[in-house]
Amino acid sequence: MDASNLSTLLNDLIAAWENEVVEFKAVGDSYSTSEIGKYFSALSNEANLRGVDRAWLVFGIDNKRRAVVGSDYRLGRERLNALKNDIANGTEPRTSFHEIHELNHSGGRVLLFEVAPSPRGIPISWNGHYYARNGESLGSLALTKLDEIRQQDAGEDWSAVVLPSATIDHLDPGALVAARAAFATRHPRLDPEEVAAWSDAAFLERAKLTVSGGITRAAVLLLGRAESAHLLSPLLAEITWKLTGAEQAYEHFGLPFFLNTSKVNERIRNVQVRLLPPGTLIQTEIQKYDRQSVLEAIHNCVAHMDYRTGSRINVIEYVDRVVLENAGSFFDGSPEEYVTESRMPKRYRNPFLVNAMTELNMIDRMGFGIQRINLSQVRRFLPLPDYDLNEVGAVKLTIYGAVIDTNYSEQLMQHEDLPLEDVLALDRVQKKLRITKEAAARLKRTHLIEGRSPHLHVSSVVAAATDTMAEYLRTRGQSDDFYAKLVVDYLAGVGGASRQNINELLWDKLSDALDDKQKRNKIRNLLSKMRRGRQIRNAGSQQKPRWELV
């Protein structure tokens, strides 16, 4: 949205003034992230209830005068993007601002936080609490409103709908044969010959793909002939593989998904990747991708897709990663809970389809898939998968096929018994993402990371054995004794120096992980320590110090 459109939007919002989906704040240079999270939850839920496509939180507006006064809140795009991540970390299901717009108004800088409505049937909570609006006031989401949102999807299961015009002839014979074999594998106690003797109708019933003999959308999606896709219209019933980068290509894979998910998986190039374990001269070869993990991820897309959007599933192959995209928010809990905890899903968007795919041995219903994909990456010393839930109503999963930081991979080779939660935190450090204070303290105690938050980096335990030692030393900095000797040698040569002289002496030698404020504090603390140790004295004033040797 350009400046002209933003200006028009702001004028329209001010003219209509505050209501359940618009909130103005005269915010200076700081404001509680917790309060922003509450407003995000409230505005998102109210946007859902009122059927609007956006709600707005606006900073830089005086409530009494209804005039632009400007705001210095989080100057810089990087800090605003960090807020989006902070909000995503506190919301359930995980989501954040659709966009944060900056408008340079004649009255000052205005921030317009664009909030999308909560997904149909799913209210948004902040730190475990649901919020709403009562006119211009912020408060808890009333039970009546909570029930209204949750009832939006009550009893609706797209995949369970019977298609009156569909018959067994609309199903692919090859897919039926393969599905029977998968069903027999899933149920080893059944006699394979007995399963083979069942009629198609009997098999479909046992596999939970029909309802009272009627062919369901799930049956057509998994086992339908390619030419039967019209039965699912307006759904674009296909999975698209796209190769992007120096080489470009694409291919669409339609019905039946039971067979074609494997074809999509095979379409992804899977060369060998070589890694050099620390302390050895023999390279280790691994596959770029774990075929089973990628297939499991594709099956998860099929199982949990919001088919009411009519969208396709995208599998985008880059030179170093594969990104899987499907419509629909992360339906129950957060991805992290399925990685580090033994969480079992309480509900599904497409329960009928999930049950059928379980019977055909495509997925499990216990929530172990995400953890298996993560553990596969750990065993192969590669970065962990990333879930991007920032776009409302969409899930993007990135599976890496190349090393991001050699130090991380070598750390996993050296310590194959690292707890998964520590691997998760170390993975975030290599990706320059924030980690909790508790995780940072834990990794520092085990000498895995160093630095000051948010400028954390791998420690010498990892870096000493890699070609990143120069980068490590540059970000690590030196000891106080090293800097003190520089100051002593300098004063011995010039006799006396101002604080500015000392700054110029030490500035470029301090760790690059420190910002300007931290560097100034570091030098101030060093001089105070040297003064207390009777190495130097201040021969000037407090306002204009002149440092000399004692």
Coordinates of C-alpha atoms in Angstrom, one line a residue:
M1 CA 0.0 0.0 0.0
D2 CA 1.6 3.3 -1.1
A3 CA 1.7 6.5 0.9
S4 CA -1.3 8.0 -0.9
N5 CA -3.5 5.0 -0.1
L6 CA -2.3 4.9 3.5
S7 CA -3.1 8.5 3.9
T8 CA -6.6 8.0 2.6
L9 CA -7.1 5.0 4.8
L10 CA -6.0 6.9 7.9
N11 CA -8.4 9.8 7.1
D12 CA -11.2 7.3 6.7
L13 CA -10.4 5.5 10.0
I14 CA -10.2 8.8 11.9
A15 CA -13.5 10.0 10.4
A16 CA -15.3 6.9 11.5
W17 CA -13.3 6.8 14.8
E18 CA -12.9 4.0 17.3
N19 CA -15.1 0.9 17.3
E20 CA -14.8 -2.8 17.8
V21 CA -12.3 -3.1 15.0
V22 CA -10.4 0.1 15.2
E23 CA -8.2 1.4 18.1
F24 CA -6.1 4.6 18.2
K25 CA -3.1 5.2 20.5
A26 CA -0.9 8.2 21.1
V27 CA 2.2 6.1 21.7
G28 CA 5.6 7.7 22.2
D29 CA 8.8 5.6 21.9
S30 CA 7.6 2.6 24.0
Y31 CA 4.5 0.5 24.6
S32 CA 3.9 -2.8 26.3
T33 CA 4.2 -5.7 23.9
S34 CA 1.7 -7.6 26.2
E35 CA -0.9 -4.8 25.7
I36 CA -0.3 -5.0 22.0
G37 CA -0.9 -8.7 22.1
K38 CA -4.2 -8.2 24.0
Y39 CA -5.4 -5.7 21.4
F40 CA -4.3 -8.1 18.6
S41 CA -6.4 -10.9 20.0
A42 CA -9.4 -8.6 20.6
L43 CA -9.3 -7.0 17.1
S44 CA -8.8 -10.3 15.3
N45 CA -11.7 -11.9 17.1
E46 CA -14.0 -8.9 16.6
A47 CA -13.1 -8.8 12.9
N48 CA -14.2 -12.4 12.6
L49 CA -17.5 -11.7 14.4
R50 CA -18.3 -8.7 12.3
G51 CA -17.3 -10.2 9.0
V52 CA -14.8 -7.5 8.1
D53 CA -11.6 -8.4 6.2
R54 CA -9.3 -6.2 8.4
A55 CA -9.1 -4.6 11.8
W56 CA -6.6 -1.8 12.7
L57 CA -4.5 -0.7 15.6
V58 CA -3.0 2.8 14.9
F59 CA -0.2 4.5 16.8
G60 CA 0.5 8.2 16.7
I61 CA -3.1 9.5 17.1
D62 CA -4.3 11.7 20.0
N63 CA -7.6 10.3 21.2
K64 CA -8.9 13.6 22.6
R65 CA -8.1 15.8 19.7
R66 CA -8.4 13.1 17.0
A67 CA -5.3 14.4 15.5
V68 CA -1.9 13.0 14.3
V69 CA 0.8 13.6 16.9
G70 CA 3.3 11.0 15.6
S71 CA 5.0 8.0 17.3
D72 CA 8.6 6.9 17.7
Y73 CA 7.6 3.4 18.6
R74 CA 10.2 0.8 17.4
L75 CA 12.0 3.0 14.9
G76 CA 13.4 0.9 12.0
R77 CA 11.8 -1.9 10.0
E78 CA 13.9 -4.6 11.7
R79 CA 12.4 -3.8 15.1
L80 CA 8.9 -3.8 13.7
N81 CA 9.4 -7.2 12.2
A82 CA 10.7 -8.4 15.5
L83 CA 7.3 -7.3 17.0
K84 CA 5.5 -9.5 14.5
N85 CA 7.5 -12.5 15.8
D86 CA 6.8 -11.5 19.4
I87 CA 3.1 -11.5 18.7
A88 CA 3.3 -14.8 16.9
N89 CA 5.0 -16.4 19.9
G90 CA 2.2 -15.4 22.3
T91 CA -0.8 -16.1 20.1
E92 CA -2.7 -19.4 19.8
P93 CA -3.1 -20.5 17.1
R94 CA 0.2 -18.9 16.1
T95 CA -0.4 -15.8 14.0
S96 CA 0.6 -12.1 13.7
F97 CA 0.0 -8.8 12.1
H98 CA -0.8 -9.2 8.4
E99 CA 1.4 -6.1 7.8
I100 CA 2.7 -3.1 9.8
H101 CA 2.5 0.1 7.7
E102 CA 4.5 3.2 8.3
L103 CA 3.2 6.5 7.1
N104 CA 5.2 9.7 7.2
H105 CA 2.4 12.1 7.9
S106 CA 2.8 15.9 8.2
G107 CA 1.9 15.5 11.8
G108 CA 4.4 12.8 12.4
R109 CA 5.1 9.1 11.9
V110 CA 2.0 6.9 12.1
L111 CA 2.0 3.1 12.4
L112 CA -1.0 1.2 11.1
F113 CA -1.0 -2.4 12.4
E114 CA -3.1 -4.5 10.0
V115 CA -5.0 -7.3 11.8
A116 CA -6.7 -10.1 9.9
P117 CA -9.8 -11.8 11.3
S118 CA -9.3 -15.0 13.3
P119 CA -9.8 -18.1 11.2
R120 CA -13.4 -19.4 10.9
G121 CA -14.2 -21.4 13.9
I122 CA -11.0 -20.6 15.8
P123 CA -10.7 -17.7 18.2
I124 CA -7.3 -16.1 18.8
S125 CA -5.9 -16.1 22.3
W126 CA -3.0 -14.1 23.7
N127 CA -0.9 -15.8 26.4
G128 CA -3.7 -18.2 27.0
H129 CA -6.5 -15.6 27.3
Y130 CA -9.1 -14.6 24.8
Y131 CA -9.8 -10.9 24.3
A132 CA -12.5 -8.8 22.7
R133 CA -13.9 -5.3 22.4
N134 CA -17.0 -3.7 23.9
G135 CA -17.2 -0.6 21.8
E136 CA -13.9 1.2 22.4
S137 CA -13.0 -0.8 25.5
L138 CA -10.7 -3.8 25.8
G139 CA -11.9 -6.9 27.8
S140 CA -12.2 -10.6 27.9
L141 CA -14.0 -12.5 25.1
A142 CA -17.4 -13.2 26.5
L143 CA -18.5 -16.9 26.5
T144 CA -21.3 -16.0 24.1
K145 CA -18.8 -14.6 21.6
L146 CA -16.4 -17.5 22.1
D147 CA -19.2 -20.0 21.4
E148 CA -20.3 -18.0 18.4
I149 CA -16.8 -18.3 16.8
R150 CA -16.3 -21.9 17.7
Q151 CA -19.7 -22.9 16.3
Q152 CA -18.9 -21.5 12.9
D153 CA -17.4 -24.8 11.9
A154 CA -19.4 -27.0 14.2
G155 CA -20.4 -30.2 12.3
E156 CA -18.7 -29.2 9.1
D157 CA -16.2 -31.6 7.6
W158 CA -15.6 -30.9 4.0
S159 CA -14.0 -34.3 3.4
A160 CA -17.0 -36.3 4.8
V161 CA -19.5 -35.0 2.3
V162 CA -21.1 -37.7 0.0
L163 CA -21.0 -36.9 -3.7
P164 CA -24.4 -38.0 -5.1
S165 CA -23.2 -38.4 -8.7
A166 CA -20.0 -40.3 -7.8
T167 CA -19.6 -44.0 -8.2
I168 CA -16.9 -46.5 -7.9
D169 CA -16.2 -46.1 -11.6
H170 CA -14.9 -42.6 -10.8
L171 CA -12.1 -44.2 -8.8
D172 CA -8.7 -45.2 -10.2
P173 CA -8.3 -49.0 -10.5
G174 CA -4.5 -48.8 -9.8
A175 CA -5.1 -46.6 -6.8
L176 CA -7.6 -49.1 -5.4
V177 CA -5.1 -52.0 -5.7
A178 CA -2.4 -50.0 -4.0
A179 CA -4.7 -48.8 -1.3
R180 CA -5.7 -52.4 -0.5
A181 CA -2.1 -53.3 -0.1
A182 CA -1.5 -50.3 2.2
F183 CA -4.6 -51.2 4.2
A184 CA -3.3 -54.8 4.7
T185 CA 0.1 -53.4 5.9
R186 CA -1.7 -51.2 8.3
H187 CA -3.7 -54.2 9.6
P188 CA -1.2 -57.1 9.8
R189 CA -3.6 -59.3 11.7
L190 CA -5.9 -59.5 8.7
D191 CA -5.4 -62.2 6.1
P192 CA -4.1 -60.5 2.9
E193 CA -6.1 -63.0 0.8
E194 CA -9.2 -62.0 2.7
V195 CA -8.6 -58.4 2.0
A196 CA -8.0 -59.1 -1.6
A197 CA -11.3 -61.0 -1.9
W198 CA -13.4 -58.1 -0.6
S199 CA -15.5 -56.2 -3.2
D200 CA -14.4 -52.6 -3.9
A201 CA -17.5 -51.4 -2.0
A202 CA -16.6 -53.6 1.1
F203 CA -13.0 -52.4 1.0
L204 CA -14.0 -48.7 0.8
E205 CA -16.3 -49.1 3.7
R206 CA -13.6 -50.9 5.8
A207 CA -11.1 -48.2 4.9
K208 CA -13.6 -45.5 6.1
L209 CA -13.8 -43.9 2.7
T210 CA -17.6 -44.2 2.2
V211 CA -20.7 -43.2 4.2
S212 CA -23.6 -45.7 3.9
G213 CA -22.1 -46.8 0.5
G214 CA -21.9 -43.3 -0.8
I215 CA -18.6 -42.1 -2.3
T216 CA -17.2 -39.2 -0.3
R217 CA -15.0 -36.3 -1.2
A218 CA -12.2 -38.0 0.7
A219 CA -12.5 -41.1 -1.5
V220 CA -12.3 -39.1 -4.7
L221 CA -9.4 -37.0 -3.4
L222 CA -7.3 -40.0 -2.5
L223 CA -8.4 -42.6 -5.0
G224 CA -10.2 -40.7 -7.8
R225 CA -9.3 -40.9 -11.5
A226 CA -7.6 -37.8 -12.9
E227 CA -10.7 -37.0 -14.9
S228 CA -12.9 -37.2 -11.8
A229 CA -11.5 -33.9 -10.4
H230 CA -14.7 -32.0 -11.6
L231 CA -16.5 -33.8 -8.8
L232 CA -14.6 -31.7 -6.3
S233 CA -15.1 -28.3 -8.1
P234 CA -14.3 -25.5 -7.3
L235 CA -11.4 -27.1 -5.6
L236 CA -8.1 -27.0 -7.6
A237 CA -7.4 -30.7 -6.8
E238 CA -3.7 -30.8 -7.6
I239 CA -0.3 -30.7 -6.0
T240 CA 2.1 -28.4 -7.9
W241 CA 5.9 -29.1 -7.9
K242 CA 7.9 -26.0 -8.9
L243 CA 11.7 -25.8 -9.3
T244 CA 13.0 -22.3 -8.8
G245 CA 16.5 -20.7 -9.1
A246 CA 19.0 -20.9 -11.9
E247 CA 17.0 -23.8 -13.4
Q248 CA 13.2 -23.5 -13.5
A249 CA 10.5 -26.1 -14.1
Y250 CA 7.1 -27.1 -12.8
E251 CA 4.6 -30.0 -13.0
H252 CA 1.1 -30.4 -11.8
F253 CA 0.0 -33.7 -10.1
G254 CA -3.7 -34.3 -9.9
L255 CA -5.8 -37.2 -8.6
P256 CA -5.4 -39.7 -7.2
F257 CA -3.4 -38.2 -4.3
F258 CA -2.8 -41.6 -2.8
L259 CA -0.4 -42.4 -5.7
N260 CA 0.7 -38.9 -6.8
T261 CA 2.1 -37.7 -3.5
S262 CA 4.9 -40.3 -4.0
K263 CA 5.4 -39.0 -7.6
V264 CA 5.8 -35.4 -6.2
N265 CA 8.3 -36.7 -3.7
E266 CA 10.3 -38.5 -6.4
R267 CA 10.3 -35.3 -8.5
I268 CA 12.4 -33.5 -5.9
R269 CA 16.1 -33.9 -6.7
N270 CA 17.9 -35.8 -4.0
V271 CA 21.7 -35.7 -4.5
Q272 CA 24.3 -36.7 -1.9
V273 CA 25.6 -34.0 0.5
R274 CA 29.1 -34.3 1.9
L275 CA 30.0 -33.3 5.5
L276 CA 33.4 -33.3 7.2
P277 CA 33.2 -34.4 10.8
P278 CA 35.5 -32.4 13.1
G279 CA 38.8 -34.1 13.8
T280 CA 38.7 -36.4 10.8
L281 CA 39.8 -36.3 7.1
I282 CA 37.1 -38.6 5.9
Q283 CA 33.9 -37.0 4.6
T284 CA 30.4 -38.3 5.5
E285 CA 27.8 -38.6 2.8
I286 CA 24.1 -38.1 3.4
Q287 CA 21.1 -37.7 1.2
K288 CA 20.1 -34.1 0.7
Y289 CA 16.5 -35.0 1.8
D290 CA 15.1 -37.8 3.8
R291 CA 12.5 -39.2 1.3
Q292 CA 10.3 -40.5 4.0
S293 CA 10.2 -37.2 5.9
V294 CA 9.3 -35.2 2.8
L295 CA 6.6 -37.7 1.9
E296 CA 5.2 -37.4 5.5
A297 CA 5.2 -33.6 5.1
I298 CA 3.3 -33.8 1.8
H299 CA 0.8 -36.2 3.4
N300 CA 0.3 -33.8 6.3
C301 CA -0.5 -31.1 3.8
V302 CA -3.1 -33.3 2.2
A303 CA -4.6 -34.3 5.6
H304 CA -4.8 -30.8 7.1
M305 CA -5.5 -28.6 4.1
D306 CA -8.5 -26.2 4.3
Y307 CA -10.1 -27.4 1.1
R308 CA -12.9 -24.9 1.3
T309 CA -10.5 -22.2 0.0
G310 CA -10.3 -24.1 -3.3
S311 CA -6.5 -23.9 -3.3
R312 CA -3.8 -26.3 -4.5
I313 CA -0.9 -27.6 -2.5
N314 CA 2.5 -26.2 -3.6
V315 CA 5.8 -27.9 -3.2
I316 CA 8.6 -25.4 -4.2
E317 CA 12.1 -26.8 -4.6
Y318 CA 15.1 -24.4 -4.2
V319 CA 18.7 -25.3 -4.5
D320 CA 19.1 -25.7 -0.7
R321 CA 15.6 -26.4 0.6
V322 CA 12.0 -27.5 -0.1
V323 CA 9.0 -25.3 0.9
L324 CA 5.6 -26.9 1.2
E325 CA 2.6 -24.5 1.2
N326 CA -1.1 -25.3 2.0
A327 CA -4.1 -23.2 2.9
G328 CA -5.4 -23.3 6.5
S329 CA -4.0 -22.2 9.8
F330 CA -2.2 -24.6 12.0
F331 CA -5.3 -26.2 13.4
D332 CA -4.5 -27.5 16.9
G333 CA -1.6 -26.2 19.1
S334 CA 1.7 -25.0 17.7
P335 CA 4.4 -26.9 15.8
E336 CA 6.9 -26.5 18.7
E337 CA 4.5 -28.5 21.0
Y338 CA 4.7 -31.5 18.6
V339 CA 8.5 -31.3 18.5
T340 CA 9.5 -31.1 22.1
E341 CA 6.3 -32.5 23.8
S342 CA 4.3 -35.7 23.3
R343 CA 1.2 -33.7 22.3
M344 CA -1.6 -35.5 20.7
P345 CA -4.1 -33.5 18.5
K346 CA -7.4 -33.0 20.1
R347 CA -9.2 -32.2 16.9
Y348 CA -8.7 -32.1 13.1
R349 CA -10.0 -29.9 10.4
N350 CA -10.8 -32.9 8.2
P351 CA -11.4 -35.8 10.6
F352 CA -13.0 -38.1 8.0
L353 CA -10.0 -37.6 5.7
V354 CA -7.5 -38.1 8.5
N355 CA -9.2 -41.4 9.6
A356 CA -9.1 -42.6 6.0
M357 CA -5.5 -41.7 5.5
T358 CA -4.6 -43.5 8.7
E359 CA -6.3 -46.6 7.5
L360 CA -4.3 -46.4 4.3
N361 CA -1.0 -46.1 6.3
M362 CA -0.4 -42.6 5.0
I363 CA -0.2 -40.8 8.4
D364 CA -0.7 -41.4 12.1
R365 CA -3.2 -39.6 14.3
M366 CA -0.9 -39.3 17.3
G367 CA 1.0 -36.1 16.2
F368 CA 4.4 -37.9 15.9
G369 CA 5.0 -36.8 12.3
I370 CA 6.5 -33.4 13.1
Q371 CA 8.8 -34.9 15.7
R372 CA 10.0 -37.6 13.2
I373 CA 10.8 -35.0 10.6
N374 CA 12.8 -33.0 13.1
L375 CA 14.7 -36.0 14.4
S376 CA 15.5 -37.0 10.8
Q377 CA 17.2 -33.6 10.3
V378 CA 19.1 -34.0 13.6
R379 CA 20.4 -37.4 12.7
R380 CA 21.6 -36.0 9.3
F381 CA 23.2 -32.9 11.0
L382 CA 21.1 -30.5 9.0
P383 CA 19.0 -27.4 10.1
L384 CA 15.6 -28.2 11.6
P385 CA 12.5 -27.5 9.6
D386 CA 10.8 -24.1 9.9
Y387 CA 7.1 -23.4 10.1
D388 CA 6.0 -20.0 8.8
L389 CA 2.6 -19.2 10.1
N390 CA 2.8 -15.4 9.6
E391 CA 0.4 -15.4 6.7
V392 CA -3.1 -15.8 8.1
G393 CA -4.9 -18.8 6.7
A394 CA -1.7 -20.5 5.4
V395 CA 1.0 -22.8 6.6
K396 CA 4.5 -23.0 5.0
L397 CA 7.0 -25.7 6.0
T398 CA 10.6 -25.4 5.0
I399 CA 12.8 -28.6 5.0
Y400 CA 16.5 -27.8 4.5
G401 CA 18.8 -29.8 2.3
A402 CA 22.0 -27.9 2.9
V403 CA 24.1 -26.6 5.8
I404 CA 23.4 -23.1 7.0
D405 CA 26.2 -22.8 9.6
T406 CA 29.0 -25.4 9.6
N407 CA 29.4 -24.9 13.3
Y408 CA 25.9 -26.1 14.0
S409 CA 26.3 -29.3 11.9
E410 CA 29.7 -30.1 13.5
Q411 CA 28.2 -29.5 17.0
L412 CA 25.6 -32.2 16.2
M413 CA 28.3 -34.5 15.0
Q414 CA 30.3 -34.0 18.2
H415 CA 27.3 -34.3 20.6
E416 CA 24.7 -36.7 19.2
D417 CA 23.1 -37.0 22.6
L418 CA 22.0 -33.3 22.8
P419 CA 18.4 -33.0 24.1
L420 CA 16.0 -32.0 21.3
E421 CA 15.1 -28.7 23.1
D422 CA 18.8 -27.7 23.0
V423 CA 19.0 -28.6 19.4
L424 CA 16.0 -26.4 18.7
A425 CA 17.6 -23.5 20.5
L426 CA 20.9 -23.9 18.8
D427 CA 19.1 -24.1 15.5
R428 CA 17.5 -20.7 16.2
V429 CA 20.9 -19.3 17.1
Q430 CA 22.4 -20.3 13.7
K431 CA 19.4 -18.8 11.9
K432 CA 19.9 -15.5 13.9
L433 CA 16.5 -15.9 15.6
R434 CA 15.8 -15.0 19.2
I435 CA 15.7 -17.6 21.9
T436 CA 14.4 -17.4 25.4
K437 CA 16.6 -16.2 28.3
E438 CA 16.3 -19.7 29.8
A439 CA 17.5 -21.4 26.6
A440 CA 20.4 -18.9 26.2
A441 CA 21.5 -19.5 29.8
R442 CA 21.3 -23.3 29.4
L443 CA 23.4 -23.2 26.1
K444 CA 25.9 -20.8 27.7
R445 CA 26.4 -23.2 30.7
T446 CA 27.2 -26.0 28.3
H447 CA 29.6 -23.7 26.3
L448 CA 27.6 -23.9 23.1
I449 CA 27.0 -20.2 22.6
E450 CA 28.5 -16.9 23.6
G451 CA 27.7 -13.2 23.2
R452 CA 25.0 -10.9 24.6
S453 CA 21.4 -11.2 23.5
P454 CA 20.3 -10.6 20.8
H455 CA 23.9 -11.0 19.3
L456 CA 24.4 -14.6 20.2
H457 CA 26.9 -16.8 18.3
V458 CA 28.5 -20.2 18.5
S459 CA 31.2 -20.7 21.1
S460 CA 34.8 -21.8 20.6
V461 CA 33.8 -25.4 21.4
V462 CA 32.3 -25.3 17.9
A463 CA 34.2 -22.6 16.1
A464 CA 37.8 -23.8 17.0
A465 CA 37.5 -26.8 14.7
T466 CA 36.0 -24.8 11.8
D467 CA 37.1 -22.3 9.3
T468 CA 34.9 -19.7 11.0
M469 CA 37.5 -19.0 13.7
A470 CA 38.2 -15.5 12.3
E471 CA 34.6 -14.6 12.4
Y472 CA 34.3 -16.1 15.9
L473 CA 37.2 -14.1 17.2
R474 CA 35.8 -10.9 15.6
T475 CA 32.5 -11.3 17.4
R476 CA 33.8 -12.7 20.6
G477 CA 36.1 -9.8 21.4
Q478 CA 39.0 -9.9 23.9
S479 CA 39.5 -10.0 27.7
D480 CA 39.5 -6.9 29.9
D481 CA 43.3 -7.5 30.5
F482 CA 43.9 -7.2 26.8
Y483 CA 42.0 -3.9 26.5
A484 CA 43.6 -2.5 29.8
K485 CA 47.1 -3.2 28.4
L486 CA 46.2 -1.2 25.2
V487 CA 45.1 1.7 27.4
V488 CA 48.3 1.6 29.6
D489 CA 50.6 1.4 26.5
Y490 CA 48.7 4.3 24.9
L491 CA 48.9 6.5 28.0
A492 CA 52.5 5.7 28.5
G493 CA 53.2 7.1 25.0
V494 CA 51.0 10.2 25.0
G495 CA 50.9 11.1 28.7
G496 CA 47.2 11.7 29.0
A497 CA 44.0 11.1 27.0
S498 CA 40.3 12.2 26.9
R499 CA 37.4 9.8 26.9
Q500 CA 37.1 10.4 23.2
N501 CA 40.7 9.4 22.7
I502 CA 40.1 6.2 24.6
N503 CA 37.0 5.5 22.6
E504 CA 38.9 5.9 19.3
L505 CA 41.6 3.6 20.6
L506 CA 39.3 0.7 21.6
W507 CA 36.2 1.0 19.4
D508 CA 37.2 -1.1 16.5
K509 CA 38.8 -3.7 18.7
L510 CA 35.7 -4.4 20.7
S511 CA 33.4 -7.3 19.7
D512 CA 31.2 -6.7 16.6
A513 CA 28.4 -8.4 18.6
L514 CA 28.1 -5.2 20.7
D515 CA 26.0 -2.3 19.5
D516 CA 27.2 1.4 20.0
K517 CA 25.6 1.7 23.4
Q518 CA 27.1 -1.5 24.7
K519 CA 30.5 -0.5 23.4
R520 CA 30.3 2.8 25.3
N521 CA 29.2 1.0 28.5
K522 CA 32.1 -1.5 28.0
I523 CA 34.7 1.3 27.8
R524 CA 33.2 3.1 30.8
N525 CA 33.2 0.0 32.9
L526 CA 36.8 -0.8 31.8
L527 CA 38.0 2.7 32.9
S528 CA 36.3 2.4 36.2
K529 CA 37.8 -0.9 36.8
M530 CA 41.3 0.4 36.0
R531 CA 40.8 3.4 38.2
R532 CA 39.7 1.2 41.2
G533 CA 42.8 -1.0 40.5
R534 CA 45.0 2.1 40.7
Q535 CA 46.3 1.7 37.2
I536 CA 44.9 5.1 36.0
R537 CA 43.5 8.3 37.5
N538 CA 41.2 11.1 36.2
A539 CA 43.3 14.3 36.2
G540 CA 40.4 16.2 34.7
S541 CA 36.7 16.7 35.7
Q542 CA 33.8 14.4 35.7
Q543 CA 32.4 16.2 32.7
K544 CA 35.7 16.4 30.9
P545 CA 37.9 13.5 32.1
R546 CA 41.6 13.3 31.4
W547 CA 43.0 9.9 32.0
E548 CA 46.7 9.5 33.1
L549 CA 48.8 6.6 34.5
V550 CA 49.1 6.6 38.3

